[in-house]
Structure formats: C-alpha cells, structure tokens
Short mmCIF file of C-alpha atoms in Angstrom, two decimals:
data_model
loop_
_atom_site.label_atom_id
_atom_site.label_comp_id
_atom_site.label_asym_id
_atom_site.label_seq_id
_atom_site.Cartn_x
_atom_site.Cartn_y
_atom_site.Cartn_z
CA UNK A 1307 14.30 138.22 130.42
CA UNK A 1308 16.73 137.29 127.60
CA UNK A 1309 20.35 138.99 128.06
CA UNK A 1310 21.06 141.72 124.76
CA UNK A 1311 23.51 140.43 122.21
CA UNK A 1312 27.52 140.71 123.38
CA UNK A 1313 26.17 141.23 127.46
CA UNK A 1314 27.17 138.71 129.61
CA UNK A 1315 23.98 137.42 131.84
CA UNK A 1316 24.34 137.53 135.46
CA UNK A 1317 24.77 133.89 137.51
CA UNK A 1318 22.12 133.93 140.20
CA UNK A 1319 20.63 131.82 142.71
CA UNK A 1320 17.28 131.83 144.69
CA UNK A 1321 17.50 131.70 148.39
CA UNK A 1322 15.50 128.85 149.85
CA UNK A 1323 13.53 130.95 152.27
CA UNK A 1324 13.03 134.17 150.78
CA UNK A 1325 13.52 133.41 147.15
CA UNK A 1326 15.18 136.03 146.27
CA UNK A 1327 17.79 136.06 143.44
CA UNK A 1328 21.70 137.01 144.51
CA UNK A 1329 24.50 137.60 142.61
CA UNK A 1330 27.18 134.56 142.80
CA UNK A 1331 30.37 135.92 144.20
CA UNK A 1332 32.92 136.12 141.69
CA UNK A 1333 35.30 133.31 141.18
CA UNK A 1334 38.67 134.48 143.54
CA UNK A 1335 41.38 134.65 141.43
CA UNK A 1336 44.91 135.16 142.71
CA UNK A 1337 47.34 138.30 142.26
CA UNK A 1338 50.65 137.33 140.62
CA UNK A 1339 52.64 138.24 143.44
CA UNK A 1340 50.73 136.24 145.60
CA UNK A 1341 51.67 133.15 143.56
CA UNK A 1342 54.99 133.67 143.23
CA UNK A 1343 55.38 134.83 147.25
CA UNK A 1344 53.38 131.40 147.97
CA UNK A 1345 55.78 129.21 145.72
CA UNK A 1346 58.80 130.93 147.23
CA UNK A 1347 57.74 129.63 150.72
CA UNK A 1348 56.61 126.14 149.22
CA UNK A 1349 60.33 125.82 148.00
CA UNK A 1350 61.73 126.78 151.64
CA UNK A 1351 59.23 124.79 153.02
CA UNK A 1352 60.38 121.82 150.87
CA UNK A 1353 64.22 122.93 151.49
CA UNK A 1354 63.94 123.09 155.03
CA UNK A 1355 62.83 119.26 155.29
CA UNK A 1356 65.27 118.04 153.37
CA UNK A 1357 67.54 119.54 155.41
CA UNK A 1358 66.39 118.21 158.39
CA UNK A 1359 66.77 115.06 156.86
CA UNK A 1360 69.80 112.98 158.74
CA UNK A 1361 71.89 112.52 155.71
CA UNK A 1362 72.01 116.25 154.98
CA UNK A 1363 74.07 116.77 158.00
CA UNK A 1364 77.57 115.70 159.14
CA UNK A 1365 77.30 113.63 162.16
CA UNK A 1366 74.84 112.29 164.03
CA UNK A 1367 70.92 113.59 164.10
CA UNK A 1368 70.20 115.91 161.71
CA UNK A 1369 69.69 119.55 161.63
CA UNK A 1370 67.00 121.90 163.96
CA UNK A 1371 63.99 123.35 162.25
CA UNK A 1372 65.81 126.68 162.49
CA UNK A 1373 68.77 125.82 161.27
CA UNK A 1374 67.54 124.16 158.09
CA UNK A 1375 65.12 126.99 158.22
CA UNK A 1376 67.41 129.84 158.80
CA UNK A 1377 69.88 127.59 155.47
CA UNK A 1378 67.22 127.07 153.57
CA UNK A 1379 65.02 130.45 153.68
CA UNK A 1380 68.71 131.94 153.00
CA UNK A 1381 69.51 129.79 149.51
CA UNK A 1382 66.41 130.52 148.52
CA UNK A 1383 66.69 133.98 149.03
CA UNK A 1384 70.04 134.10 147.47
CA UNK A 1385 70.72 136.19 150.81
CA UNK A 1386 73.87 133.87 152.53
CA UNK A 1387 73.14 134.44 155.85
CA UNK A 1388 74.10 131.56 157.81
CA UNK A 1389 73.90 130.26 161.60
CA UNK A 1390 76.01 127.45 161.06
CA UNK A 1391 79.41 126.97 158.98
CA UNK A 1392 78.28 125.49 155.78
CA UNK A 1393 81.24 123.29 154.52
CA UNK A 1394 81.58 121.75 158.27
CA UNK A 1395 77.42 121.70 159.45
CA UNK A 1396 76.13 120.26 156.47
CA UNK A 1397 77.04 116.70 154.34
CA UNK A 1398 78.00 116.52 150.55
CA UNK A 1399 73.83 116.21 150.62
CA UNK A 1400 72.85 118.88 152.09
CA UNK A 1401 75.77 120.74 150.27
CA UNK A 1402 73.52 119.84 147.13
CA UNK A 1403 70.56 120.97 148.74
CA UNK A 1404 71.43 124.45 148.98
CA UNK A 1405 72.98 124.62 145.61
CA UNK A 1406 69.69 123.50 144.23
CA UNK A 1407 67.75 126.17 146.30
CA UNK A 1408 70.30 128.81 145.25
CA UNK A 1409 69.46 127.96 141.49
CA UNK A 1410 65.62 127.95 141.57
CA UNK A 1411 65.46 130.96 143.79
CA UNK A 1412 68.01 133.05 141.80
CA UNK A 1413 66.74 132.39 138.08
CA UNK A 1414 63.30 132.26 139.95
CA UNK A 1415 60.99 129.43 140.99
CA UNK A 1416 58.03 130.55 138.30
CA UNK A 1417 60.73 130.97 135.73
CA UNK A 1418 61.57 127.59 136.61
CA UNK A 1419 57.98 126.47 136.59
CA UNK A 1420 57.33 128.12 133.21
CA UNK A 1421 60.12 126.81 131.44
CA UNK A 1422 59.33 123.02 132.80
CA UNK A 1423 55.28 123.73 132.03
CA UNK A 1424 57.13 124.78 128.35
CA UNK A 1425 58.63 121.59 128.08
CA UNK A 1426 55.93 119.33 129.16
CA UNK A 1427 53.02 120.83 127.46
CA UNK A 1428 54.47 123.27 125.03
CA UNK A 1429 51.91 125.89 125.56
CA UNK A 1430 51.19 128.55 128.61
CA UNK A 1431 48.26 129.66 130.15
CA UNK A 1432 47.34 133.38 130.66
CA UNK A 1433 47.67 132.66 134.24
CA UNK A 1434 51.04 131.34 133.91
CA UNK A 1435 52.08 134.10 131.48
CA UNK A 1436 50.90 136.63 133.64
CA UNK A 1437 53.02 135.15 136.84
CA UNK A 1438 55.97 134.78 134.36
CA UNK A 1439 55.91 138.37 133.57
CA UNK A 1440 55.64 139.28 137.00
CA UNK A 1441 58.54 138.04 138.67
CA UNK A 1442 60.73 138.75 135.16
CA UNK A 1443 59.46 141.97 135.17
CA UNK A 1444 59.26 141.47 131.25
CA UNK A 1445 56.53 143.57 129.16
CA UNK A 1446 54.48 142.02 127.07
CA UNK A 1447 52.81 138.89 127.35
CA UNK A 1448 53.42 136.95 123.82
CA UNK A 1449 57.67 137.20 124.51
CA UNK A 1450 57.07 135.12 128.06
CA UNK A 1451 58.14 132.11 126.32
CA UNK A 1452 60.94 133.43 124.87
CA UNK A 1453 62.35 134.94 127.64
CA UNK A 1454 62.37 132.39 129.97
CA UNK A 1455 64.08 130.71 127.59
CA UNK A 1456 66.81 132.92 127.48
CA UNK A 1457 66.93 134.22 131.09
CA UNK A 1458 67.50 130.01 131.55
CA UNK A 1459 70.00 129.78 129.24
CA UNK A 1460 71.98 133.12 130.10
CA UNK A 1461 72.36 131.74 133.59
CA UNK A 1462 73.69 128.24 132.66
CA UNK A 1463 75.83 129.86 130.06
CA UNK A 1464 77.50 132.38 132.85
CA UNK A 1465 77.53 129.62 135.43
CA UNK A 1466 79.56 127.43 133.12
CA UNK A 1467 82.22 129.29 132.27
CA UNK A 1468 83.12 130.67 135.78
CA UNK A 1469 82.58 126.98 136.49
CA UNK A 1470 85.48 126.17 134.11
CA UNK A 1471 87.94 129.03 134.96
CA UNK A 1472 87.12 128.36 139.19
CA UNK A 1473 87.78 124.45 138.01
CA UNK A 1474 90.74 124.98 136.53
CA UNK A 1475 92.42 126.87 139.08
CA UNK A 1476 91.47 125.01 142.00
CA UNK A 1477 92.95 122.13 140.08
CA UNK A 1478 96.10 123.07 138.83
CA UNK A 1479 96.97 125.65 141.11
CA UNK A 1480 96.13 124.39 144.50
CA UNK A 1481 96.55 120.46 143.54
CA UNK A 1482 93.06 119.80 143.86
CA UNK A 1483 91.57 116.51 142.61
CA UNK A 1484 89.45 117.01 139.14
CA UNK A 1485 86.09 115.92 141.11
CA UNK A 1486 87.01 118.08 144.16
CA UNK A 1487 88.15 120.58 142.09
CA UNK A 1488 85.25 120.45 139.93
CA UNK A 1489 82.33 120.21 142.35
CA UNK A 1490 84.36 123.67 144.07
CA UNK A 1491 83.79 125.49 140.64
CA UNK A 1492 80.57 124.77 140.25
CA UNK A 1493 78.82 125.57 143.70
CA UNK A 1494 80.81 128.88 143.29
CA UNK A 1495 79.66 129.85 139.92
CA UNK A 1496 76.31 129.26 140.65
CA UNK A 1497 76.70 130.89 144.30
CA UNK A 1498 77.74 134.07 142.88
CA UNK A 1499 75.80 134.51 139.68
CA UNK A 1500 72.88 134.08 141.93
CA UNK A 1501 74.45 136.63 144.49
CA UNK A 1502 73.56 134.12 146.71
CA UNK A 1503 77.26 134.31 148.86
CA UNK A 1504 77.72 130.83 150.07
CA UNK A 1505 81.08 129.51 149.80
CA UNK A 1506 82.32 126.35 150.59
CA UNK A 1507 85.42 127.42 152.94
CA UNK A 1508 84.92 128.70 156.72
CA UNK A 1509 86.11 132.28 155.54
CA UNK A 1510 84.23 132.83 152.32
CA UNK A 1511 87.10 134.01 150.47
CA UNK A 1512 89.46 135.29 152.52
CA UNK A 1513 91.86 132.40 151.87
CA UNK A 1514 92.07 133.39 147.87
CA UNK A 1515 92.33 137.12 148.83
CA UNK A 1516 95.17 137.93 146.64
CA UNK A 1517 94.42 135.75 144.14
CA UNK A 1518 92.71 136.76 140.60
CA UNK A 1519 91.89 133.64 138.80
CA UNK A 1520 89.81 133.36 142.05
CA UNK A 1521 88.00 136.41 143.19
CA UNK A 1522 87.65 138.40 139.66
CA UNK A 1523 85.38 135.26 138.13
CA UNK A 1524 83.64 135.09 140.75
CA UNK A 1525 83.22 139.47 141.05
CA UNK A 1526 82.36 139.03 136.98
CA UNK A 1527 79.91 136.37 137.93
CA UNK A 1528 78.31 138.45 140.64
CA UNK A 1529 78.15 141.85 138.84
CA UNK A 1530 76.36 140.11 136.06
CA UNK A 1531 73.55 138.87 138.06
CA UNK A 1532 72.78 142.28 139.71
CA UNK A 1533 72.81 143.37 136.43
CA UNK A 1534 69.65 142.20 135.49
CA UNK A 1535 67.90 139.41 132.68
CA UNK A 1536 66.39 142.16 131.44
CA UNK A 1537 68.98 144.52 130.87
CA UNK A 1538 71.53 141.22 130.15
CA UNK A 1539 69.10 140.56 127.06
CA UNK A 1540 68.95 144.09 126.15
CA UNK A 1541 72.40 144.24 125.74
CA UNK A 1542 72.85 141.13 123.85
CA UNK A 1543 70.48 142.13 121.32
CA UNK A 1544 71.64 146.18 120.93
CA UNK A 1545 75.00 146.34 122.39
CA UNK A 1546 76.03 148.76 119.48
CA UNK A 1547 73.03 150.70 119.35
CA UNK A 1548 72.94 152.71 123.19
CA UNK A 1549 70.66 155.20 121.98
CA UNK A 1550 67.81 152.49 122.04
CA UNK A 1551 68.88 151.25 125.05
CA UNK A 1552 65.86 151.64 127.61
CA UNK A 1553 65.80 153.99 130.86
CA UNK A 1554 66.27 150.40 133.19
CA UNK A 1555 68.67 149.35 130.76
CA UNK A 1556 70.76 153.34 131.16
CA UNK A 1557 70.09 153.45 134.42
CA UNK A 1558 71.69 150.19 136.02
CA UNK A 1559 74.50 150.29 133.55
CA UNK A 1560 75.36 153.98 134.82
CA UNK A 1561 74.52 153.29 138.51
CA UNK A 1562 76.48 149.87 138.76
CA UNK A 1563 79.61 151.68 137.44
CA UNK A 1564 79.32 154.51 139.48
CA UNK A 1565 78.75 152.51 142.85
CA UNK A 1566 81.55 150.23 141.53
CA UNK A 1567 84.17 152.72 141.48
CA UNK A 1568 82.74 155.05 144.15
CA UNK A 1569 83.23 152.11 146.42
CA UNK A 1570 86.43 150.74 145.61
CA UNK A 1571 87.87 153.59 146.24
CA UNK A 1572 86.02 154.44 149.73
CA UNK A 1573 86.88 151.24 150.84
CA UNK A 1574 90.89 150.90 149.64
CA UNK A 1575 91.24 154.09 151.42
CA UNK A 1576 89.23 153.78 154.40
CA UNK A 1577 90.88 150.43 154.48
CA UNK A 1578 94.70 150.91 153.79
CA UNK A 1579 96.28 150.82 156.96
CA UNK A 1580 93.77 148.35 158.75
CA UNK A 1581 96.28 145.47 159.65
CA UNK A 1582 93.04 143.35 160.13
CA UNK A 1583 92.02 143.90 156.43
CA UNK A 1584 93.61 145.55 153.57
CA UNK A 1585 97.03 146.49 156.04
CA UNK A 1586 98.75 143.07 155.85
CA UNK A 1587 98.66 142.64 151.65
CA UNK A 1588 101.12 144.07 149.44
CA UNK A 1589 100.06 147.57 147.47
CA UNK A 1590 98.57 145.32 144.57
CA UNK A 1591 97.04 143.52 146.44
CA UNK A 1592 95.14 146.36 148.29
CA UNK A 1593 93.54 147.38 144.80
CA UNK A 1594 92.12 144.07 143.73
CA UNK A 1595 90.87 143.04 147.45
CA UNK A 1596 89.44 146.82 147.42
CA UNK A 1597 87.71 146.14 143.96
CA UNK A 1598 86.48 142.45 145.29
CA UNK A 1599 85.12 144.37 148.60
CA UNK A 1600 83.22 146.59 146.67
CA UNK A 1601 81.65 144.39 144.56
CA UNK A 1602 80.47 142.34 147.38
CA UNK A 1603 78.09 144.72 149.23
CA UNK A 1604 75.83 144.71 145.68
CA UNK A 1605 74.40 142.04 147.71
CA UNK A 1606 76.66 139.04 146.73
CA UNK A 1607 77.18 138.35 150.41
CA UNK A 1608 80.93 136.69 149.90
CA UNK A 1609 83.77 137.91 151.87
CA UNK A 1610 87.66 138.18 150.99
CA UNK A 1611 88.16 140.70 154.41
CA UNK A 1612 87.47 140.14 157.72
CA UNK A 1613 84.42 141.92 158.05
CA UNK A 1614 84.67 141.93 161.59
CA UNK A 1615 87.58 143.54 161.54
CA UNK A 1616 86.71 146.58 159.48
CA UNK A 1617 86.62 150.09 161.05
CA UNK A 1618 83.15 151.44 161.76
CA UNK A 1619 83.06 153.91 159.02
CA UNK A 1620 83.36 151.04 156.34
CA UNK A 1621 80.57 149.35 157.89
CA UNK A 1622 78.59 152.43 157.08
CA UNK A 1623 79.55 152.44 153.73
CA UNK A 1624 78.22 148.68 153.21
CA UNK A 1625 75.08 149.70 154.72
CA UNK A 1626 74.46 152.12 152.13
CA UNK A 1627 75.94 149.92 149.08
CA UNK A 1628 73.93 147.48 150.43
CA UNK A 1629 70.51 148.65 150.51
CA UNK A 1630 71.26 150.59 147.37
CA UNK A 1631 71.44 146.71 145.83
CA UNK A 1632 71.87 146.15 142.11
CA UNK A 1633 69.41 145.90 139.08
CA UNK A 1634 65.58 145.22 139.21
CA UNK A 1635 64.56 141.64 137.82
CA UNK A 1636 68.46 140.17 138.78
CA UNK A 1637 69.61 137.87 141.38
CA UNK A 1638 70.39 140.61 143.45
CA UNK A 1639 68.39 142.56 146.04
CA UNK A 1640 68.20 145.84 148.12
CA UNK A 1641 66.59 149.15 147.20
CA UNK A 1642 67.59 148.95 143.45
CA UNK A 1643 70.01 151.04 141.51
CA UNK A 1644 66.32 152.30 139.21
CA UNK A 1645 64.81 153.34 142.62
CA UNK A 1646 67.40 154.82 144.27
CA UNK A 1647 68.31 156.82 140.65
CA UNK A 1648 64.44 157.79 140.90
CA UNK A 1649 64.54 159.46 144.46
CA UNK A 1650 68.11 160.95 143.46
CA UNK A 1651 66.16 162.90 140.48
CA UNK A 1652 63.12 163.82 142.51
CA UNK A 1653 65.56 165.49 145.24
CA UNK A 1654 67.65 167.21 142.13
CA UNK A 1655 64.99 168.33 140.30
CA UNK A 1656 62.75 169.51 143.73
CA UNK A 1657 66.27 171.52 144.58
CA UNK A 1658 66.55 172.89 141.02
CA UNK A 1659 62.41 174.29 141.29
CA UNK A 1660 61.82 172.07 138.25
CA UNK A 1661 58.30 170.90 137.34
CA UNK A 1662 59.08 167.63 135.70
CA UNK A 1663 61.45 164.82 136.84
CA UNK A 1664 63.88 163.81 134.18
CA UNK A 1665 66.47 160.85 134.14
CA UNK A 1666 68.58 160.44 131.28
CA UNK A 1667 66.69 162.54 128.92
CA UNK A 1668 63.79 161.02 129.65
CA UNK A 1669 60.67 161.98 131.51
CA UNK A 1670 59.54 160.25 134.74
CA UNK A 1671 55.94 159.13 134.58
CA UNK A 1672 54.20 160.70 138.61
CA UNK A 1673 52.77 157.08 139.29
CA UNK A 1674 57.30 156.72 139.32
CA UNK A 1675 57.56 158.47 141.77
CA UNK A 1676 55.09 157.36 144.48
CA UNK A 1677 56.37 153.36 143.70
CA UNK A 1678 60.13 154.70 144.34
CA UNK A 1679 58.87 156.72 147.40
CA UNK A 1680 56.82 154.16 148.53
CA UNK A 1681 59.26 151.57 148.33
CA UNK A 1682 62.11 153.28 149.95
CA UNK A 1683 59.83 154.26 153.40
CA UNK A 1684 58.48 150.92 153.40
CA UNK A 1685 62.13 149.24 153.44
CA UNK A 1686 63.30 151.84 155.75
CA UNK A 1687 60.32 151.35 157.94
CA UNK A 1688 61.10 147.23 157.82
CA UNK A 1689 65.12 148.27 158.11
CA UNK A 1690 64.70 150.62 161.42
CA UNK A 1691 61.88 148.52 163.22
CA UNK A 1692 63.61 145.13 162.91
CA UNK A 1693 67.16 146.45 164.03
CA UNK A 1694 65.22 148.26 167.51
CA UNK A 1695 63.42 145.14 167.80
CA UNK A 1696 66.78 143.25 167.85
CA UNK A 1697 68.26 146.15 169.86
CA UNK A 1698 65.84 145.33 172.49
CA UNK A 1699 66.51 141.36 173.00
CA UNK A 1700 70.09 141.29 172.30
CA UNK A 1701 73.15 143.36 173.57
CA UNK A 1702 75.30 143.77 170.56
CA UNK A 1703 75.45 147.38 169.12
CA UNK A 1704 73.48 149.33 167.21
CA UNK A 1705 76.56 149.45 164.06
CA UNK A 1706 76.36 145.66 164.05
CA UNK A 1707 72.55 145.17 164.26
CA UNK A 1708 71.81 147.74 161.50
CA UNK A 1709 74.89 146.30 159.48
CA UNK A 1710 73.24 142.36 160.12
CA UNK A 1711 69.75 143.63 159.74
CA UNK A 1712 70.18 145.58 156.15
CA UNK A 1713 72.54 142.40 154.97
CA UNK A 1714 69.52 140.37 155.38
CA UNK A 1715 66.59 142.39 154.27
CA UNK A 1716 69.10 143.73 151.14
CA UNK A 1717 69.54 139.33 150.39
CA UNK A 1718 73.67 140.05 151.02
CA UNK A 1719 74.63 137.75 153.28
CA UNK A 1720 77.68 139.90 154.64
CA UNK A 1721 78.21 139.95 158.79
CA UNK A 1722 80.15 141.26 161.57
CA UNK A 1723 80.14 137.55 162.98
CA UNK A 1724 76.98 138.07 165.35
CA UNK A 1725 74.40 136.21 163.16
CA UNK A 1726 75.05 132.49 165.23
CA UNK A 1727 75.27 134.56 168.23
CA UNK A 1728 71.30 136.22 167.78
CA UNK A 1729 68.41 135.13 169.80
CA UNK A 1730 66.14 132.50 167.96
CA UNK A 1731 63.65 135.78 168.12
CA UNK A 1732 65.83 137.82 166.07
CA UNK A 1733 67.34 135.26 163.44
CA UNK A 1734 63.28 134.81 162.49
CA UNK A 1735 63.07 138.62 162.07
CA UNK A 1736 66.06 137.57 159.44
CA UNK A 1737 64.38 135.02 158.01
CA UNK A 1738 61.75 136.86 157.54
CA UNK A 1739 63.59 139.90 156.38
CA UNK A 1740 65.54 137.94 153.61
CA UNK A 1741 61.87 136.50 152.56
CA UNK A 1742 60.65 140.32 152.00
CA UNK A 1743 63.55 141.32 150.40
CA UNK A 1744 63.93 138.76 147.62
CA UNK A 1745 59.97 139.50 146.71
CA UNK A 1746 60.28 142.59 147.84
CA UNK A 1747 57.89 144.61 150.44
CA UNK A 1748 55.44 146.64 147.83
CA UNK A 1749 55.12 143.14 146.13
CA UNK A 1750 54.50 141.11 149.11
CA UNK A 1751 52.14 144.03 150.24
CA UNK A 1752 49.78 143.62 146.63
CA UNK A 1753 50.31 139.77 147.85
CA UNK A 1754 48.64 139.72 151.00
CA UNK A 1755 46.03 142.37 150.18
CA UNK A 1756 42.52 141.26 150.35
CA UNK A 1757 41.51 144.20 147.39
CA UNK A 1758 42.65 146.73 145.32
CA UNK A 1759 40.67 150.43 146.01
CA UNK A 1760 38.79 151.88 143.29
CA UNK A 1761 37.10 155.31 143.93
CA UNK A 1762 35.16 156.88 142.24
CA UNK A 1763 35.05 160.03 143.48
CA UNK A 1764 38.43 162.76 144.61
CA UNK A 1765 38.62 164.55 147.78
CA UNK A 1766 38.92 168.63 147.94
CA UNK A 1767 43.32 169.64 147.52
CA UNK A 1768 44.71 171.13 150.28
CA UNK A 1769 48.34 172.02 150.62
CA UNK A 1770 50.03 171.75 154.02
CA UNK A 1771 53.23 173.84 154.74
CA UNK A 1772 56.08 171.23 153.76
CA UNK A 1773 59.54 172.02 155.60
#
C-alpha cells in the first residue's frame, strides 16, 4: 500500500520461515554524554601509554600501569592527585605529557575535536554540534562554532599572560635561565587555568608562599577557570550591562565572591597561630597565604601550606569549599556554586512556607530542583560509599579519607599526604572518582543508560508525613 504524502514508510523485512513482516530496529544512536564520557577515557587511555613509555620516566624502566594511570586519569581530569612526585618521577617527556592532557581535558576534548573538525572541514555536523553543546553547556545550536572559538581563544589568551608574568619572575627574581624559566611559566599557567594543580616543585607552592608575583597569577588564573566559558563570554560581551546578565552568569559571580571571602577569613583565623602553616610568616604574609589557601579548595588542587599540617577543623572547611566547587561549564569541578545556590533557595524558601523558589529575582523552573537534588544525593552517595570503602582496607582516619576522597571526586587535587600511601584498591576508587567528577555523575548516569522512560500514563498522589 503506498505511504500518504509527508509519512515516512516503515523499513520491513520478511522472516524466512514465517514470512512475516518486522519492523527494522532503529538505527542506535549515541547520547552526547556518552560521547564525550567515551573520548575522555580514549584520551587517558592514550595518556596512560605514553606514559608508560621509557622515555617518559626518569631512570630506568618506565612507569606501572597505575602510576601512568593514576597521572594520567588525574591531568585529564584536571584533578592533581598524584602517587608519585611529578618533577622527580617523570622526564622532561612525560612532563609534556601531562601538560598536554591538562589542556585537552580542561578546555575539553570535544571542544578540542570541534574546533580541529572546524579547521579541517569548515563545517559541523548535527552530531558534532549537539556533543559541542553538551559538554559547553552552551544554548543554541547555530553559536557552537563560535563559541568554541572563543572558549579556545579565552584559554590561550589567560594562559599567556600568567605565562609571561610566572616567566618573568622566575627569571629575574630567582636567576632562572630564560628556557627554564620559561618552560616553569608555562606548565603553571596552563596548570592553574585548568584547575588542574600540578606544579613542578615537590611542595606545590609552598616554596613561593610569601611571594605575590607568584601565587596571585596563578590564584587569578585559577579563579578564572572556575568561573566558567560561559559566564567568561558573558561578561566580555555585557560587562556594563548586569541587569542582562543571566541567573548562571549572577549566580557564580555572587557565589565565587562570597566563598572567596568567607574562606579567607575561616582559614587566616583558624590558621593564625599554627606554627606548621600560617604561624611561622609575618602578619602580611598570613593575609595573602590565607587568600591563596582559599582560593585553592575551588578545586585548583595547588598548595602554598602544609596541608598536612593543618588543624582538623580547616580540613573540614576544605571539604565543604571543595565539594561546593566553582562554576558549571569551567575547568573546575565539585557540586557547583549554581547547584549548591539551588538547594540553598529550596531550604530558604521551604523555611519561609513559600510556594515558589526564587534566586535573584528570578523564578526556579521544578524540573531545577530535582537536577540540583538529584545531583547533590548522587555525589554524596559516591562521596560517603567510597570513603567507607577506603575506611575498610586502609587504616588512616576517617578526617583524612573523607578529606582525600572529596579532593578527588571534587577534581582538587589537595591531600593530607596519604594518597602514595593508599592500597592499589582505593587509589582506583580515585581514579575512578576524579573520572565521575570531571563528567559529572547525572551525566555519566544519561551515559551509561540503555533508555530514557517515557510514560504515558501518572500514578494516583499520595502524601507521606515528611519530618
């Protein structure tokens, strides 16, 4: 029978035995988040052999599968956990290595993949649109190639001049050759625009601790990144206009500076009179390593104190700054200042016996508020059954486990020292914590389902007694 004008006619095929015609199943087509979970782990994959490769490492042999594993799941990441000390373990090579995995998993390996696709063929696919807007968490689909564009650009542009400033000082205030010098500046600026926390000394940067030109590029570099491409290019194109500014845009701006200041000044005080940390500096010193140490827990994983060293207390503060996290489509991870904002409005407006959430004098769609509640159980879920797993095959404390645990899964990178230390069975649970976190779990979830539930039918409400 001939198909009506505009209908599209069903594919069938006849069974050989009973002749009877059947639908042909559907061509599969994959879920953005499954491509972008699947190139993520075909760039660790590739980062983890050439790792293993001799010349990667100093000394004889060449690395273990989990160390270059453990390194290169890490850089990817942009977490900067490590299990071995990067500027002694690994060779100028592998050195390069990680800087390269640091760049295409910060700006983002189907940004990267776009933008090459843009300069090869000059066009993009639906498919590859739809990917791009994914992991860019941009709107529409017609400003893809634009954006990537610019989100490319805006991290070259930031990486280069904390590049130059880190060059310069290294070279004419610590007498470092130009190349040495040089090479320094730029695995830095890239390191912490990409939050990614490696450094190339054996204590982060504890050695610079009192120094500006050192730590406040590199704090400026890092704050930027959790700030967001999105909200960077917002800015850049209404800077003077704030009423336009978006709710992500209002949100992160307002949120960063809060858990900016809020934490400096927890940690300076908490901090003061710790001879091990803030005790042994001068007064002016205090404030700008107190500044630095805040910034750090927004999942940029470098250190200037001796985390280690810290009291208790201030390791409970970087467990909250740190799964808090900074803006939504940044270099960053954790929570995310938008989510955490959401719940924080849902609890005020629940105490208040309001009907509607607001934010900003705006009104929160409900679908909101099930992704922010969603995401927050699932990461806690993740955050509390990894750290009694860990609990179980290790001795170290609970304060230490949660602390190395939430560094991982919030892509910081921060530690109390026992991350070499771990069972092999407990750095993969932080591998694979730093691999959900820099996708993120709802993300990774829509990634390995195997469909999406339509009904179409509801059930009968029912209210159970809540509290």
């Amino acid at each position: 029978m001939q198909a009506s004008c505009g209908r599209r006619r069903a594919l069938v095929y006849r069974d050989s035995v009973n002749s009877r015609p059947r639908p042909l199943r559907p061509r599969y087509r994959s879920h953005p988040a499954a491509i972008i979970a699947a190139s993520f782990a075909a760039v660790i994959a590739a980062g983890t052999g050439l790792l293993m490769l001799p010349i990667a490492k100093e000394g004889p042999g060449g690395a273990t599968f989990l160390e270059a594993l453990f390194t290169a799941t890490s850089a990817v990441c942009v977490t900067g956990h490590i299990i071995v000390d990067t500027p002694v373990f690994w060779a100028p090579f592998g050195h390069a290595i990680i800087l390269l995995l640091i760049q295409i998993g910060g700006i983002g390996v189907m940004s990267i993949a776009t933008l090459l696709g843009l300069l090869v063929a000059r066009r993009l696919g639906l498919r590859t649109r739809l990917t791009a807007v994914s992991e860019t968490h941009t709107v529409g689909l017609g400003d893809v190639r634009r954006v990537i564009t610019r989100v490319v650009l805006i991290a070259l542009v930031v990486e280069t001049v904390v590049a130059l400033l880190l060059t310069a000082r290294w070279w004419l205030g610590y007498d470092y050759g130009f190349a040495h010098a040089l090479w320094h500046g730029v695995f830095h600026a890239v390191s912490s625009f990409n939050n990614a926390g490696f450094a190339l000394y054996s204590d982060s940067l504890m050695g610079f601790v009192a120094d500006p030109w050192i730590t406040l590029p590199i704090s400026g570099a890092v704050i930027l990144g959790g700030l967001g491409f999105s909200v960077i290019l917002e800015l850049l194109r209404r800077y003077r206009l704030p009423r336009l500014w978006t709710l992500t845009t209002t949100t992160v701006l307002v949120g960063t500076g809060v858990l900016l200041i809020g934490g400096t000044v927890a940690i300076t005080a908490l901090e003061w009179d710790n001879p091990g940390t803030l005790g042994a500096l001068e007064p002016q010193e205090r404030l700008l390593a107190g500044f630095v140490a805040a910034v750090m827990p927004r999942t940029a994983g470098f250190n200037n104190l001796d985390i280690s060293a810290m009291h208790p207390t201030t390791w409970l503060l970087h467990d909250v700054l740190m799964f808090i996290g900074a803006g939504p489509a940044s270099t960053a991870g954790g929570l995310k200042i938008t989510t955490f904002a959401v719940l924080f409005f849902i609890v005020l407006t629940e105490l208040r016996g309001g009907t509607a959430v607001n934010m900003f004098g705006k009104r929160l769609p409900r679908s909101v508020h099930r992704e922010a509640i969603t995401i927050a159980l699932v990461s806690v879920a993740l955050v509390v059954a990894s750290t009694a797993f860990i609990m179980l095959i290790s001795d170290h404390g609970l304060d230490r486990i949660l602390f190395e645990v939430i560094s991982a899964f919030a892509t910081v990178g921060l530690s109390t020292g026992i991350t070499a230390s771990l069972p092999e069975a407990a750095q993969a649970v932080l591998i694979l914590l730093m691999f959900i976190g820099r996708l993120g779990p709802v993300a990774l979830g829509s990634a390995l389902a195997l469909r999406r539930e339509q009904r179409l039918y509801e059930l009968p409400k029912e209210r159970p007694v809540i509290g």
